[in-house]
Structure formats: structure tokens, C-alpha cells
Amino acid sequence: MASESVVLPASRTIRRRVGYWRLTGAMILQMLAVSVALVGLIQGVGWWFALMLTAAFLLVAGAGLRTLGVHRGLVPVLEIVLGGFVMTAVFGGGTGLLAVVPTPATFAHWWSLLQQAMLSIYQQGTPADSLPEFLFLVTGGACLIAVILDTVAVAIRAPAFTALGVGAVLVVPGALLGDGLDPSALALSAIAYLWLLRADVRTRRPGSPRPGAALAVGASATVVALLLAATAPGFDRGGAASFTAGGINIGGTVTPLIDLGKDLRRPTAVRALTYTTTAPTGQYLKLASLDQFTGSVWKHRERDTKRLAEGMPIGPVAGLSAAVPTTKITTTVSIDNMQSRWLPVPAPVQSIKGLTGTWSWDPDDLTIGGINTTTSDQKYTATSLLLQPTAEQLKEAGGVVPEDVQRDLFLPPNMPAIIQSTAVAATEGATSEYEQAVALQDYFRDNGFVYSTQTPLKQGYDGDGARVIAAFLEAKSGYCVHFASAMALMARSLGIPSRVAEGYLPGATGGGTANNPGEYTVTSDDLHAWPELYFAGVGWVPFEPTVGRGTIPSYTRADTAAAAPTSAPNSGATSAPKRIVPTDPAQSSGAAAVSTPSPLQPVLSGVGIAVLVIAVLLIPAIARRVRRRHRLRRLSEASGGAAVVWAELRDTARDLGWSAPETETPRAFAGRLAVAVDGSPGQEAVLRLLAVRERDSYGPPVRGSTVGLRDDLERVLSALEERAGPGRRLRAVLLPVSLLPAGWPVPASPGSAA
């Protein structure tokens, strides 16, 4: 009894350490589920390897530390230290002590990366480019999630609360992905959660399966998942419209100008719509006014709208003076492959006929917006005003700016100084707001700026935020988003209310006469942004600063003669090749529309492939360990007898290079085992196991015959593996021949394991 009292605590210690690894495997499965949910947020696969390798490293390190005897409460602290070493080595920028220990300079560098990541989140659509700051977020997030999971599930023994952390992570793809959260990712997360709970139960109470509790938890989790998938914002697959490769989607995210940039970079133009108009020339089709600037993105200000009825008057036009000449025009539009909650119309619109669904209009900017409906497959006729202010009227414009327009002067604090200094330099000598506006427009057209959809992306300043515009003013290369945003911000810095309009260029006509130019075709290449400036007594007036695109308004020239289009629109059908703008240096050299890969991606990809190969090679070892643990658990739960013991002994012997034929009697086999482990505690254990085996086979059933079987089996297995030597042990782990059929020929030593 004395010897047994010493052995049992050791057995419990072994089971507890096995439990640590069981929980670790379940947490790695949780991280895998999280990684599946995040697919689509960032391009490429480098981020996935960074996430999984970092999280798996910390979790496995935690289990290893506990196996070595480190107290479970101290392990999370050591994991944080290890995570700091990893982050310093990869993202420390050479500021770490011995390249791995973070210093104050390291934290400053991390803060800079974090700020850049926050800015890039506003500027990027999904999937975002695999930029270093995003990999920094992913790797840091992996460290944080791994430590939280390990702390909650193991250190404080409350694995049920891991659902809170995982749920918080799942909100991110649910909110940012156009299609919402993938149901398969949600299902995998639920499975991983249940597996973690089951692993915890098996670790705490190996003899109490508690099937009722498992079923209750599973049913509850399923109900919660179904309710969440059906009702929670962002988890609904039918929520925000996705940005597909086929049709055009504008306004489906919080960064509509980023959507525009992505569409402009399509390798093949997609036909968005066709229209006919009574106007003498093609018309700019406006979708929305982006009048709220946050410092990082231009947004459409949400406000009270009015329900739109068939043919009802829309207006009045804000700030428009009766002295400004206007002409009514009628435009009939047919939407092909374009989806938006905003309706493209010549501005300012006066009435709409033919729409299906429920729509509303904004009294401030006359934007037409859908209520639970989109522009998809709509056909409608819009009546609009063709405004014809003169240069003289704009020069004389002035007076009090209405209160609801004064908000369009807002500039966030800490604006880059280059924006205002450039505006002041560009408008030197101008004596009126009109002259300042014309000077700003001419500044972009006469000072070496070039049109390029690729340069901003490749040089890392794509978007419409203040810092992006500062970089654009230095690089002097960008597309309409940059030109429009830059002029609007510069105008605000001079005290002129401004906003950014988003819509389409007039498109191309297939022919016709002077009185009837025919049908215009508008494609994704015609997506455009332009600034609108407010002049008291006239209203909102559009300008065209973008080099190589659009038409310079006649009222920006003293002779009031209409300027010729600087780039004749010529977008064809969907199959037409994408236009190449001659002033685009990135495209003229034949560069493809691809993002610059992260320097870490090849390394992470190589490591990931190596890990995958190793994982495949370890499948037999894992399968063999699972079989042994299953047998030991059966013995602990008193659901297995001597037959289970003998099966494990024969399999272990085969793995170590023994011959263990099924025809050999237990006594003969036990005799060989006893000789092999002579002088160790395993020798007496073999004899006790033999006695139980023969009693079970030939004698009457005995109550309590399974007591001590697991402990004796573990003694014998340990003795056999110790006597086998390191070479045979390694082969037994990596190449367990016991997984092959019993009659399969394998090299074996007939007499001993040595």
C-alpha cells in the first residue's frame, strides 16, 4: 500500500500534464477557426502564417512550461515575455537589445506602426494590401489572443469565457467584409469552442464523461450561433453588398472613395449604365456629396431625408440665385452592372420617374438614396437643371455663408502643414474666393502633376485622408480621388466651404447628330470624383482639377468659352480593354495592378510550408499517441481490462522493433518482457499484468480486477522505452509500425528490444 501511495500522485501528475496538451490543441483549433473568419480582410497568405505560427508557438510554449513544472499562473507572464521577444525580433526595426529584448525605442517604433495601421484601415478597402503595419497588427493580435485564451482556459480554469474573446475577434470580419461573416467560420468557431469545453471536462474529471452536460452546451451554442447569424449586424451574409469582380459597387462601405479607386484599377472595364439626355453634351452623373471629413476619410453626412414619390419636385437647390442662368434637361438612365445605395443623376436633380423600391432625397445636397433597395437593374428618367454661372457672377459672389454650410469648413486638428502652405502659395495674388478657386484648379493642371492609379498604391499613400493628401502633394502623382480631396482641403484651409462629389464622367457616345447625340455608355473607367465649392449667392459649383480627366468648366475661364475635354471619354462595352492614360508612368511601363508584397511574406510562406510538411510527417506519431491515450483513459475509467493492457504492450513492442506475433502466448511474451526490463520496477509490473491477463482469460470474474492496471502498464512502458535506447525510441515515435496490420512484415529483433 505504501508503494502504491507514492505512485498514484505521479500518475495524476502525468494525467494533468497530458491535460495541458489536450487544452493546448483545443486552443490552437480555436485560433484556426478565427483565422478562417479573417480570410478576405488582407491579401495573400503571409498574414495567415504569421497569425497561426505566432499563436501556436506561444500556446505550445505555455504547455511545455507547465509540463516542466512551472506553475500554471506564472505561465501567461512568461508567454507575454516570449511574445515581446517575437514582436521585437520581427517588428522592432533593429531597436531591441540583442535583437529580441524590447527597449523604449522599440515601443516608440511599435506606436508608429500602430498609428500607421489605424490610418491604413481607414484608407484601405477589403481585401487590404499586405502592408507591414497590417502584419504588425496580425502578429500582435495573435500574441494577445493566445495569451488571453491560455490565461482564461488554463491559468484561471474558466474555458467557457474564451467565447467572449473569440466573439470579439469575429466582430471584425463581420463588420468589415462586404459579405459579412462566413457561416462556415462561425460553425468552425462553435466546434472549436465545444471541443475546448470537452477537453477541459476530460482534464478535470477523466472518469465523468457527462454526456448530458455536453449535449446541453452543444445545443445552447447552436441556438446562439443561429440567432447570431440571423440577427447580428455584420454577421448576416445579406448585409452590406459585396465588392464583386463582376459588377460595380459604390457606397457599400465607410470608404466610398476607396471603392472608386479599386474599380478604376480593374484590368477590364465593366459597363455600368447607359443613358440618353436632352442636354447638348454628355453629363457628369453624381452619386453623392462627401461632405464630412474625419481626417482619415471623406464620408456622406447622415441627416434627415424626405421620402421620394413618383415625379414629385425635389429642391430647392441650396444657395442657387435666380440670376444664375439654368436650363432644364431630361436624362433617361438604364443601370447594367452597377450597384449602389445612391442614384446616379445629373445634378442638381429636380424630379425622378420610373424607380422601383423605396427611395428618399436629401434636402441639403439633393442626393437620392435607396431605403432597403439599390440601383441594381433600375431604369428611370431624371429631370435636372443645367447650371450656367458666369465668371463675373462668381467673382461678385459673396455674403453670409448659411449655418448648415459652415460645417463644410471643418478641418481636423494636426493637419499636415503642407496642405495650407501649398494652398497659400498656389493662390498668391488672388483677390476673391473665385480667383482662389480657379488658381487651385490651375495649380494641379500646370505644375507637373500626373494622373496615375498605380503610383499611390505602390508608394503606400492611396486613399483620401489628410496624410495621404500631404504625400500626394509631394509626389504629384495620383488619380481623381487625390486631386479632388486635395483641392477640397486646400479650399477649406482658405476659408471656402468645400466637399467632394462622387459619380461618373459623361461616358462615350456611339454616334448620332448634333441635336441627338445618341446613347452614352458609362463604364467603370468613368468613375470619378471632383470638388464642389460654395459661393454665397450662387450655391455649390463643381471644379475639375484632375489632370487628364473630365472637362474644365467654362466659368473657370475669363472668356466663358467651354474648354475642350482634356481626355475624351471612350469607354466601351464590358469586354473592351482598359484605357491607358498616357500620363500614368506606372501603366505606361506595363506595370500590373499589384501591390508590393511584404518583405516578410516569403519568409513566412517558407516557414509555413515547412510547418505543413512537418505536420504531415507527424500524422502517424499523433495517431499512435491518440491510440495509447485512449487505452490509458479506458483503464482509468475502469472500462478496459487486461485485453486492453496486452494490446498496448504488443503495439509498443512492435514499435520498438520486437516481434510480437498474435499466436504467441501471454506467458511467453511476458517472459521476454520480464527479461528485457530485468532490475527495474517494470519487471514486477509485468508479472502482475500477466497474472491479471491469465485470471481474466481462464478464471471467474473478479471485482476490482482493473485496479492498478494503468499504473503497472505505464511502469512497463517506461522501462521498455528506457532500455530501448534513444534511436529506437525516436523511430517508435516517428514510425509506429503498430499502425500497420499485425501480419505486416517489419524488421524486428526476435528476442529483445535492445
Coordinates of N, CA and C in Angstrom, one line a residue, residues 92 157 206 250 269 311 320 363 376 380 385 422 455 470 481 534 598 636 661 695 703 732:
G92 N 10.8 45.1 -34.5 CA 11.5 46.0 -33.7 C 12.3 47.1 -34.4
R157 N -8.7 28.6 -15.2 CA -9.6 27.4 -15.3 C -11.1 27.8 -15.6
P206 N -11.6 12.9 -15.6 CA -11.5 11.8 -16.6 C -12.5 10.7 -16.5
I250 N -20.6 50.8 -55.3 CA -20.1 52.1 -54.8 C -21.0 52.4 -53.6
A269 N -12.6 47.0 -68.2 CA -13.7 47.9 -67.9 C -15.0 47.1 -67.9
G311 N -42.3 61.5 -59.5 CA -42.4 62.8 -60.2 C -42.5 64.0 -59.3
L320 N -28.7 78.6 -54.6 CA -28.8 79.0 -56.0 C -29.6 80.3 -56.2
P363 N -32.4 67.0 -48.5 CA -32.7 68.4 -48.8 C -31.4 69.3 -48.9
S376 N -29.5 48.4 -58.6 CA -29.4 47.3 -59.5 C -30.6 47.1 -60.4
Y380 N -34.9 54.6 -65.1 CA -35.6 55.8 -64.6 C -35.3 57.0 -65.5
L385 N -31.4 70.4 -63.6 CA -31.0 71.7 -64.1 C -29.6 71.8 -64.6
T422 N 0.7 75.0 -49.3 CA 0.6 74.9 -50.8 C -0.6 75.7 -51.3
T455 N 0.7 54.6 -58.9 CA 1.7 55.1 -58.1 C 1.3 55.3 -56.6
A470 N -1.1 64.9 -48.1 CA 0.2 65.5 -48.0 C 1.2 64.8 -48.8
V481 N -9.4 60.8 -56.9 CA -9.6 60.9 -55.5 C -8.7 61.9 -54.8
Y534 N -18.5 76.2 -52.4 CA -19.7 77.0 -52.2 C -19.4 78.5 -52.3
S598 N 4.9 42.2 -49.0 CA 5.6 42.5 -47.7 C 6.9 41.7 -47.8
S636 N -8.3 4.0 -16.8 CA -8.6 4.9 -15.7 C -10.1 4.9 -15.4
P661 N 4.1 -11.7 -32.4 CA 3.1 -12.4 -33.1 C 1.8 -12.6 -32.2
R695 N -5.9 -14.6 -15.3 CA -7.1 -14.8 -14.5 C -8.3 -14.4 -15.3
R703 N -14.2 -8.9 -8.8 CA -14.5 -7.5 -8.6 C -13.2 -6.7 -8.4
A732 N 10.3 4.7 -32.9 CA 9.0 4.2 -32.4 C 8.0 5.4 -32.5

